[in-house]
Structures are given as structure tokens and as C-alpha cells.
CSV table of N, CA and C in Angstrom, one decimal:
chain,number,residue,atom,x,y,z
A,29,MET,N,20.0,56.7,-19.6
A,29,MET,CA,20.8,56.5,-18.4
A,29,MET,C,21.0,57.8,-17.7
A,30,HIS,N,20.9,57.9,-16.4
A,30,HIS,CA,21.0,59.1,-15.6
A,30,HIS,C,22.4,59.2,-15.1
A,31,THR,N,23.0,60.4,-15.3
A,31,THR,CA,24.3,60.6,-14.7
A,31,THR,C,24.3,62.0,-14.0
A,32,ALA,N,25.1,62.2,-13.1
A,32,ALA,CA,25.3,63.5,-12.4
A,32,ALA,C,26.7,63.9,-12.5
A,33,ALA,N,26.9,65.2,-12.7
A,33,ALA,CA,28.3,65.7,-12.7
A,33,ALA,C,28.9,65.5,-11.3
A,34,PRO,N,30.3,65.3,-11.3
A,34,PRO,CA,30.9,65.1,-10.0
A,34,PRO,C,30.7,66.3,-9.1
A,35,GLY,N,30.3,66.0,-7.9
A,35,GLY,CA,30.1,67.0,-6.9
A,35,GLY,C,28.7,67.5,-6.8
A,36,THR,N,27.8,67.1,-7.8
A,36,THR,CA,26.4,67.6,-7.7
A,36,THR,C,25.5,66.4,-7.4
A,37,PRO,N,24.5,66.6,-6.6
A,37,PRO,CA,23.6,65.5,-6.3
A,37,PRO,C,22.8,65.0,-7.5
A,38,ALA,N,22.6,63.7,-7.6
A,38,ALA,CA,21.9,63.1,-8.7
A,38,ALA,C,20.4,63.5,-8.5
A,39,THR,N,19.8,63.8,-9.6
A,39,THR,CA,18.3,64.0,-9.6
A,39,THR,C,17.6,62.7,-9.4
A,40,ASP,N,16.7,62.8,-8.5
A,40,ASP,CA,15.9,61.6,-8.2
A,40,ASP,C,14.9,61.3,-9.3
A,41,THR,N,15.0,60.2,-9.9
A,41,THR,CA,14.1,60.0,-11.1
A,41,THR,C,13.2,58.7,-10.9
A,42,ARG,N,13.0,58.3,-9.6
A,42,ARG,CA,12.2,57.1,-9.4
A,42,ARG,C,10.8,57.3,-9.7
A,43,ASN,N,10.3,58.5,-9.6
A,43,ASN,CA,8.8,58.8,-9.8
A,43,ASN,C,8.5,59.5,-11.1
A,44,THR,N,9.4,59.2,-12.1
A,44,THR,CA,9.2,59.7,-13.4
A,44,THR,C,9.1,58.6,-14.4
A,45,GLY,N,8.5,58.9,-15.6
A,45,GLY,CA,8.4,57.9,-16.7
A,45,GLY,C,7.7,56.6,-16.2
A,46,PRO,N,8.4,55.5,-16.5
A,46,PRO,CA,7.8,54.2,-16.1
A,46,PRO,C,7.6,54.1,-14.6
A,47,GLY,N,8.3,54.9,-13.8
A,47,GLY,CA,8.2,54.8,-12.4
A,47,GLY,C,6.8,55.3,-11.9
A,48,ARG,N,6.2,56.2,-12.7
A,48,ARG,CA,4.8,56.6,-12.4
A,48,ARG,C,3.8,55.5,-12.5
A,49,LEU,N,4.0,54.7,-13.6
A,49,LEU,CA,3.2,53.5,-13.8
A,49,LEU,C,3.3,52.5,-12.6
A,50,LEU,N,4.6,52.3,-12.2
A,50,LEU,CA,4.9,51.4,-11.1
A,50,LEU,C,4.2,51.9,-9.8
A,51,ILE,N,4.3,53.2,-9.6
A,51,ILE,CA,3.6,53.8,-8.4
A,51,ILE,C,2.1,53.6,-8.5
A,52,ALA,N,1.6,53.8,-9.7
A,52,ALA,CA,0.1,53.7,-9.8
A,52,ALA,C,-0.3,52.2,-9.6
A,53,VAL,N,0.4,51.2,-10.0
A,53,VAL,CA,0.1,49.8,-9.8
A,53,VAL,C,0.2,49.5,-8.3
A,54,TYR,N,1.2,50.0,-7.7
A,54,TYR,CA,1.3,49.8,-6.2
A,54,TYR,C,0.2,50.5,-5.5
A,55,ALA,N,-0.3,51.6,-5.9
A,55,ALA,CA,-1.4,52.3,-5.3
A,55,ALA,C,-2.7,51.5,-5.5
A,56,VAL,N,-2.9,51.0,-6.6
A,56,VAL,CA,-4.1,50.1,-6.9
A,56,VAL,C,-4.0,48.9,-5.9
A,57,PHE,N,-2.9,48.3,-5.8
A,57,PHE,CA,-2.7,47.1,-4.9
A,57,PHE,C,-2.9,47.5,-3.5
A,58,ALA,N,-2.4,48.7,-3.1
A,58,ALA,CA,-2.6,49.1,-1.7
A,58,ALA,C,-4.1,49.3,-1.4
A,59,ILE,N,-4.8,49.9,-2.3
A,59,ILE,CA,-6.3,50.1,-2.1
A,59,ILE,C,-7.0,48.7,-2.1
A,60,SER,N,-6.7,47.9,-3.1
A,60,SER,CA,-7.3,46.6,-3.3
A,60,SER,C,-7.1,45.7,-2.0
A,61,ALA,N,-5.8,45.6,-1.6
A,61,ALA,CA,-5.4,44.8,-0.5
A,61,ALA,C,-6.0,45.3,0.8
A,62,THR,N,-6.1,46.6,1.0
A,62,THR,CA,-6.7,47.2,2.2
A,62,THR,C,-8.2,46.9,2.2
A,63,ALA,N,-8.9,47.0,1.1
A,63,ALA,CA,-10.3,46.8,1.1
A,63,ALA,C,-10.6,45.3,1.3
A,64,ARG,N,-9.8,44.4,0.7
A,64,ARG,CA,-10.0,43.0,0.8
A,64,ARG,C,-9.7,42.6,2.3
A,65,ALA,N,-8.6,43.0,2.8
A,65,ALA,CA,-8.3,42.6,4.2
A,65,ALA,C,-9.3,43.2,5.2
A,66,GLY,N,-9.7,44.4,5.0
A,66,GLY,CA,-10.7,45.0,5.9
A,66,GLY,C,-12.0,44.2,5.9
A,67,TYR,N,-12.5,43.9,4.7
A,67,TYR,CA,-13.7,43.1,4.6
A,67,TYR,C,-13.5,41.7,5.2
A,68,GLN,N,-12.4,41.0,4.9
A,68,GLN,CA,-12.2,39.7,5.4
A,68,GLN,C,-12.1,39.7,7.0
A,69,ILE,N,-11.4,40.6,7.5
A,69,ILE,CA,-11.2,40.7,9.0
A,69,ILE,C,-12.5,41.0,9.6
A,70,LEU,N,-13.3,42.0,9.1
A,70,LEU,CA,-14.6,42.4,9.7
A,70,LEU,C,-15.7,41.3,9.6
A,71,THR,N,-15.7,40.5,8.5
A,71,THR,CA,-16.8,39.6,8.3
A,71,THR,C,-16.5,38.2,8.5
A,72,LYS,N,-15.3,37.7,8.4
A,72,LYS,CA,-15.1,36.3,8.5
A,72,LYS,C,-13.7,35.9,9.1
A,73,PHE,N,-13.2,36.7,10.0
A,73,PHE,CA,-11.9,36.6,10.6
A,73,PHE,C,-11.7,35.2,11.2
A,74,SER,N,-12.6,34.7,11.8
A,74,SER,CA,-12.5,33.4,12.5
A,74,SER,C,-12.3,32.2,11.5
A,75,GLU,N,-12.7,32.4,10.3
A,75,GLU,CA,-12.5,31.3,9.3
A,75,GLU,C,-11.0,31.1,8.9
A,76,ALA,N,-10.3,32.1,8.8
A,76,ALA,CA,-8.9,32.0,8.4
A,76,ALA,C,-8.1,33.2,8.9
A,77,PRO,N,-7.9,33.3,10.2
A,77,PRO,CA,-7.2,34.4,10.8
A,77,PRO,C,-5.8,34.7,10.2
A,78,LEU,N,-5.0,33.7,10.0
A,78,LEU,CA,-3.6,33.8,9.5
A,78,LEU,C,-3.7,34.4,8.1
A,79,ALA,N,-4.5,33.9,7.3
A,79,ALA,CA,-4.6,34.4,5.9
A,79,ALA,C,-5.1,35.9,5.9
A,80,TYR,N,-6.0,36.2,6.7
A,80,TYR,CA,-6.6,37.6,6.6
A,80,TYR,C,-5.6,38.6,7.3
A,81,LEU,N,-4.8,38.2,8.3
A,81,LEU,CA,-3.8,39.0,8.8
A,81,LEU,C,-2.7,39.3,7.8
A,82,LEU,N,-2.4,38.2,7.1
A,82,LEU,CA,-1.4,38.4,6.0
A,82,LEU,C,-1.9,39.3,4.9
A,83,SER,N,-3.1,39.3,4.6
A,83,SER,CA,-3.7,40.2,3.6
A,83,SER,C,-3.6,41.6,4.1
A,84,ALA,N,-3.8,41.8,5.4
A,84,ALA,CA,-3.6,43.2,6.0
A,84,ALA,C,-2.2,43.6,6.0
A,85,PHE,N,-1.3,42.7,6.3
A,85,PHE,CA,0.2,43.0,6.2
A,85,PHE,C,0.6,43.3,4.8
A,86,ALA,N,0.1,42.6,3.8
A,86,ALA,CA,0.3,42.9,2.4
A,86,ALA,C,-0.1,44.3,2.1
A,87,ALA,N,-1.3,44.7,2.6
A,87,ALA,CA,-1.8,46.0,2.3
A,87,ALA,C,-0.9,47.1,2.8
A,88,VAL,N,-0.4,46.9,4.0
A,88,VAL,CA,0.6,47.9,4.6
A,88,VAL,C,1.9,47.9,3.8
A,89,VAL,N,2.3,46.8,3.3
A,89,VAL,CA,3.6,46.7,2.5
A,89,VAL,C,3.3,47.5,1.2
A,90,TYR,N,2.2,47.3,0.6
A,90,TYR,CA,1.9,48.0,-0.7
A,90,TYR,C,1.7,49.5,-0.4
A,91,LEU,N,1.2,49.9,0.7
A,91,LEU,CA,1.0,51.3,1.0
A,91,LEU,C,2.4,52.0,1.2
A,92,VAL,N,3.3,51.3,2.0
A,92,VAL,CA,4.6,51.8,2.2
A,92,VAL,C,5.4,51.9,0.9
A,93,ALA,N,5.3,50.9,0.1
A,93,ALA,CA,6.0,50.9,-1.2
A,93,ALA,C,5.5,52.1,-2.1
A,94,THR,N,4.1,52.3,-2.1
A,94,THR,CA,3.6,53.3,-2.9
A,94,THR,C,4.1,54.7,-2.5
A,95,VAL,N,4.1,55.0,-1.2
A,95,VAL,CA,4.5,56.3,-0.7
A,95,VAL,C,6.0,56.4,-0.9
A,96,SER,N,6.8,55.4,-0.6
A,96,SER,CA,8.2,55.6,-0.7
A,96,SER,C,8.7,55.7,-2.1
A,97,LEU,N,8.1,55.0,-3.0
A,97,LEU,CA,8.5,55.1,-4.4
A,97,LEU,C,8.2,56.5,-5.0
A,98,ALA,N,7.2,57.2,-4.4
A,98,ALA,CA,6.8,58.5,-4.9
A,98,ALA,C,7.6,59.6,-4.3
A,99,LYS,N,8.3,59.4,-3.2
A,99,LYS,CA,9.0,60.4,-2.5
A,99,LYS,C,10.5,60.4,-2.9
A,100,PRO,N,11.1,61.6,-3.1
A,100,PRO,CA,12.5,61.7,-3.4
A,100,PRO,C,13.4,61.5,-2.2
A,101,GLY,N,14.6,61.2,-2.5
A,101,GLY,CA,15.7,61.1,-1.4
A,101,GLY,C,16.2,59.7,-1.1
A,102,ARG,N,17.4,59.7,-0.5
A,102,ARG,CA,18.0,58.4,-0.2
A,102,ARG,C,17.2,57.6,0.8
A,103,THR,N,16.7,58.3,1.8
A,103,THR,CA,16.0,57.6,2.9
A,103,THR,C,14.8,56.9,2.3
A,104,TRP,N,14.0,57.6,1.4
A,104,TRP,CA,12.8,57.0,0.8
A,104,TRP,C,13.2,55.9,-0.2
A,105,PHE,N,14.4,56.1,-0.8
A,105,PHE,CA,14.9,55.0,-1.7
A,105,PHE,C,15.1,53.7,-0.8
A,106,LYS,N,15.7,53.9,0.3
A,106,LYS,CA,16.0,52.7,1.2
A,106,LYS,C,14.7,52.1,1.7
A,107,VAL,N,13.7,52.9,2.0
A,107,VAL,CA,12.4,52.4,2.4
A,107,VAL,C,11.8,51.6,1.3
A,108,SER,N,11.9,52.2,0.1
A,108,SER,CA,11.3,51.5,-1.1
A,108,SER,C,12.0,50.1,-1.3
A,109,VAL,N,13.3,50.1,-1.2
A,109,VAL,CA,14.0,48.8,-1.4
A,109,VAL,C,13.5,47.8,-0.3
A,110,ALA,N,13.4,48.2,0.9
A,110,ALA,CA,13.0,47.4,2.0
A,110,ALA,C,11.6,46.9,1.8
A,111,ALA,N,10.7,47.8,1.4
A,111,ALA,CA,9.3,47.4,1.2
A,111,ALA,C,9.1,46.4,0.1
A,112,VAL,N,9.8,46.6,-1.0
A,112,VAL,CA,9.7,45.8,-2.2
A,112,VAL,C,10.4,44.4,-1.9
A,113,LEU,N,11.4,44.4,-1.2
A,113,LEU,CA,12.1,43.1,-0.8
A,113,LEU,C,11.1,42.3,0.2
A,114,VAL,N,10.5,43.0,1.1
A,114,VAL,CA,9.5,42.3,2.0
A,114,VAL,C,8.4,41.8,1.2
A,115,GLU,N,7.9,42.6,0.2
A,115,GLU,CA,6.9,42.1,-0.7
A,115,GLU,C,7.3,40.8,-1.4
A,116,LEU,N,8.5,40.8,-2.0
A,116,LEU,CA,8.9,39.6,-2.7
A,116,LEU,C,9.0,38.4,-1.8
A,117,ILE,N,9.6,38.6,-0.7
A,117,ILE,CA,9.8,37.5,0.3
A,117,ILE,C,8.4,37.0,0.7
A,118,GLY,N,7.5,38.0,1.0
A,118,GLY,CA,6.1,37.6,1.4
A,118,GLY,C,5.4,36.8,0.3
A,119,VAL,N,5.5,37.2,-0.9
A,119,VAL,CA,4.8,36.5,-2.0
A,119,VAL,C,5.4,35.1,-2.1
A,120,LEU,N,6.7,35.0,-2.0
A,120,LEU,CA,7.3,33.7,-2.2
A,120,LEU,C,7.0,32.8,-1.0
A,121,VAL,N,7.0,33.3,0.2
A,121,VAL,CA,6.8,32.5,1.4
A,121,VAL,C,5.3,32.1,1.5
A,122,VAL,N,4.4,33.1,1.4
A,122,VAL,CA,3.0,32.9,1.4
A,122,VAL,C,2.5,32.0,0.3
A,123,GLY,N,3.1,32.3,-0.9
A,123,GLY,CA,2.8,31.5,-2.1
A,123,GLY,C,3.1,30.0,-1.9
A,124,ALA,N,4.3,29.7,-1.3
A,124,ALA,CA,4.7,28.3,-1.1
A,124,ALA,C,3.8,27.7,0.0
A,125,LEU,N,3.6,28.5,1.1
A,125,LEU,CA,2.8,27.9,2.2
A,125,LEU,C,1.4,27.6,1.8
A,126,SER,N,0.8,28.5,0.9
A,126,SER,CA,-0.5,28.3,0.5
A,126,SER,C,-0.7,27.0,-0.4
A,127,VAL,N,0.4,26.7,-1.0
A,127,VAL,CA,0.4,25.5,-1.9
A,127,VAL,C,0.6,24.2,-1.0
A,128,PHE,N,1.5,24.3,0.0
A,128,PHE,CA,1.9,23.1,0.8
A,128,PHE,C,1.2,23.0,2.1
A,129,ASP,N,0.5,24.1,2.6
A,129,ASP,CA,-0.2,24.1,3.9
A,129,ASP,C,-1.6,24.7,3.7
A,130,SER,N,-2.4,24.1,3.0
A,130,SER,CA,-3.7,24.6,2.7
A,130,SER,C,-4.6,24.7,3.9
A,131,VAL,N,-4.3,24.0,5.0
A,131,VAL,CA,-5.1,24.0,6.2
A,131,VAL,C,-5.1,25.4,6.8
A,132,ASN,N,-3.9,26.0,6.8
A,132,ASN,CA,-3.8,27.4,7.4
A,132,ASN,C,-4.2,28.5,6.3
A,133,PHE,N,-4.4,28.1,5.1
A,133,PHE,CA,-4.8,29.0,4.1
A,133,PHE,C,-6.1,28.5,3.4
A,134,PRO,N,-7.2,28.4,4.1
A,134,PRO,CA,-8.4,27.9,3.5
A,134,PRO,C,-9.0,28.9,2.5
A,135,HIS,N,-8.6,30.2,2.7
A,135,HIS,CA,-9.1,31.3,1.9
A,135,HIS,C,-7.9,32.0,1.3
A,136,GLU,N,-8.1,32.6,0.1
A,136,GLU,CA,-7.0,33.2,-0.5
A,136,GLU,C,-6.6,34.6,0.1
A,137,THR,N,-5.4,34.9,0.0
A,137,THR,CA,-4.9,36.3,0.3
A,137,THR,C,-4.3,36.9,-1.0
A,138,VAL,N,-3.9,38.1,-0.9
A,138,VAL,CA,-3.3,38.7,-2.1
A,138,VAL,C,-2.1,37.9,-2.6
A,139,TRP,N,-1.3,37.3,-1.7
A,139,TRP,CA,-0.1,36.6,-2.0
A,139,TRP,C,-0.3,35.1,-2.2
A,140,SER,N,-1.5,34.6,-1.9
A,140,SER,CA,-1.7,33.1,-2.0
A,140,SER,C,-1.5,32.6,-3.4
A,141,LEU,N,-0.9,31.4,-3.5
A,141,LEU,CA,-0.6,30.8,-4.7
A,141,LEU,C,0.2,31.8,-5.7
A,142,PHE,N,1.1,32.5,-5.0
A,142,PHE,CA,1.9,33.5,-5.7
A,142,PHE,C,1.2,34.6,-6.5
A,143,GLY,N,0.0,34.9,-5.9
A,143,GLY,CA,-0.8,36.0,-6.5
A,143,GLY,C,-1.7,35.6,-7.7
A,144,ARG,N,-2.0,34.3,-7.7
A,144,ARG,CA,-2.8,33.8,-8.8
A,144,ARG,C,-4.1,34.5,-9.0
A,145,GLY,N,-4.8,34.9,-7.9
A,145,GLY,CA,-6.0,35.6,-7.9
A,145,GLY,C,-5.9,37.0,-8.5
A,146,TYR,N,-4.7,37.5,-8.6
A,146,TYR,CA,-4.5,38.8,-9.2
A,146,TYR,C,-3.6,38.7,-10.5
A,147,GLY,N,-3.7,37.6,-11.2
A,147,GLY,CA,-3.0,37.4,-12.4
A,147,GLY,C,-1.5,37.3,-12.2
A,148,PHE,N,-1.0,36.8,-11.1
A,148,PHE,CA,0.4,36.7,-10.7
A,148,PHE,C,1.1,38.1,-10.7
A,149,ILE,N,0.4,39.2,-10.8
A,149,ILE,CA,1.0,40.5,-10.7
A,149,ILE,C,1.8,40.6,-9.4
A,150,PRO,N,1.2,40.1,-8.2
A,150,PRO,CA,2.0,40.3,-7.0
A,150,PRO,C,3.4,39.6,-7.0
A,151,LEU,N,3.6,38.6,-7.9
A,151,LEU,CA,4.9,38.0,-8.0
A,151,LEU,C,5.8,38.8,-8.9
A,152,LEU,N,5.2,39.3,-10.0
A,152,LEU,CA,6.0,40.1,-11.0
A,152,LEU,C,6.3,41.5,-10.5
A,153,LEU,N,5.4,42.1,-9.7
A,153,LEU,CA,5.6,43.5,-9.3
A,153,LEU,C,6.8,43.7,-8.5
A,154,PRO,N,7.2,42.9,-7.5
A,154,PRO,CA,8.4,43.3,-6.8
A,154,PRO,C,9.7,43.0,-7.6
A,155,ILE,N,9.6,42.1,-8.5
A,155,ILE,CA,10.8,41.9,-9.4
A,155,ILE,C,11.0,43.1,-10.3
A,156,LEU,N,9.9,43.6,-10.9
A,156,LEU,CA,10.0,44.9,-11.7
A,156,LEU,C,10.4,46.0,-10.8
A,157,GLY,N,9.8,46.1,-9.6
A,157,GLY,CA,10.2,47.2,-8.7
A,157,GLY,C,11.7,47.2,-8.3
A,158,LEU,N,12.2,46.0,-8.0
A,158,LEU,CA,13.6,45.9,-7.7
A,158,LEU,C,14.5,46.3,-8.9
A,159,ILE,N,14.1,45.9,-10.1
A,159,ILE,CA,14.9,46.3,-11.3
A,159,ILE,C,14.8,47.8,-11.4
A,160,TRP,N,13.6,48.4,-11.3
A,160,TRP,CA,13.5,49.8,-11.4
A,160,TRP,C,14.3,50.6,-10.4
A,161,LEU,N,14.3,50.1,-9.1
A,161,LEU,CA,15.1,50.7,-8.1
A,161,LEU,C,16.5,50.6,-8.3
A,162,TYR,N,17.0,49.5,-8.8
A,162,TYR,CA,18.4,49.3,-9.1
A,162,TYR,C,18.8,50.3,-10.2
A,163,ARG,N,18.0,50.4,-11.2
A,163,ARG,CA,18.4,51.3,-12.3
A,163,ARG,C,18.3,52.8,-11.9
A,164,ARG,N,17.5,53.1,-10.8
A,164,ARG,CA,17.4,54.5,-10.4
A,164,ARG,C,18.0,54.8,-9.0
A,165,ARG,N,18.9,53.9,-8.6
A,165,ARG,CA,19.5,54.1,-7.3
A,165,ARG,C,20.3,55.4,-7.2
A,166,PRO,N,20.3,56.0,-6.1
A,166,PRO,CA,21.0,57.3,-5.9
A,166,PRO,C,22.5,57.2,-6.0
A,167,GLY,N,23.1,58.2,-6.6
A,167,GLY,CA,24.5,58.3,-6.7
A,167,GLY,C,25.1,57.4,-7.7
A,168,ARG,N,24.3,56.8,-8.6
A,168,ARG,CA,24.8,55.9,-9.7
A,168,ARG,C,25.5,56.8,-10.7
A,169,ARG,N,26.6,56.3,-11.1
A,169,ARG,CA,27.5,56.9,-12.1
A,169,ARG,C,27.5,56.1,-13.4
A,170,ALA,N,27.7,56.8,-14.5
A,170,ALA,CA,27.7,56.2,-15.8
A,170,ALA,C,29.0,55.4,-15.9
């Protein structure tokens, strides 16, 4: 558990220990989602424009999460929380839509079927990310 003496700033520990693994997984997803979205948009955009634009949006979210988790400071912490929350909402909404509205999702995205194509890691990742951020929030006292 991390504590800081009264009057001294807390050391930012989001990018240490298990946080490094979290950042690495986000980086892999940022690269993977960017490559997938780029390929889909360039080669078959007309087949499923909504799905492929959502893949591109997911790539941006993963990139922002990766960078913000690696950077110290309160502002980057807030950006991390926002990115991971957007990711969780995206996975839940796109996951549900891809189950109930398959017409608009004829091809899978990173978040389709709650990330089934990626071993459901897209569903688990934001939950773990939010837990990590909660445990490493700035100014936390013992």
C-alpha cells in the first residue's frame, strides 16, 4: 500500500510493478487495433463502415490509455480514468449491439461480442485497469 507523509506529494506508482504489464497489454491492443482498423478501412470499408470506424475508435482509446497510464501526474491519471471508462462503455455497448444488431455488425471489431475474437481480454482489461487506477489514485492516504 502506498502512503505519503502529510504535506508531501504522493509518488506516482501507476507505471510500476503490475502497472507495467497493464501498459504493455494496452500497447499491444493499441498496435493490434490500429493495424486491424487500418486494414479494414483501406480494403473493405463499404462492407461494414460502422464496425470499422468503431475499430478505429477503439484503437485511439487504447493508444490514449497506453500513453496516459505510462505518464505521471494527476492530469494523466484523469485521462487514464476517462480512457479506460470509455473503453469499458465501448466494449459493453458494442458487445451488446453486435449480439442484437448483427446487420450493422456483419464483420467483427475489437469490441464485438465483448471481445470474443481477442479472448474476451477487451472486456476484462478495462475492469482490471479501473481497479489498478483506483488502487494507485493520487493523494490516497492509508
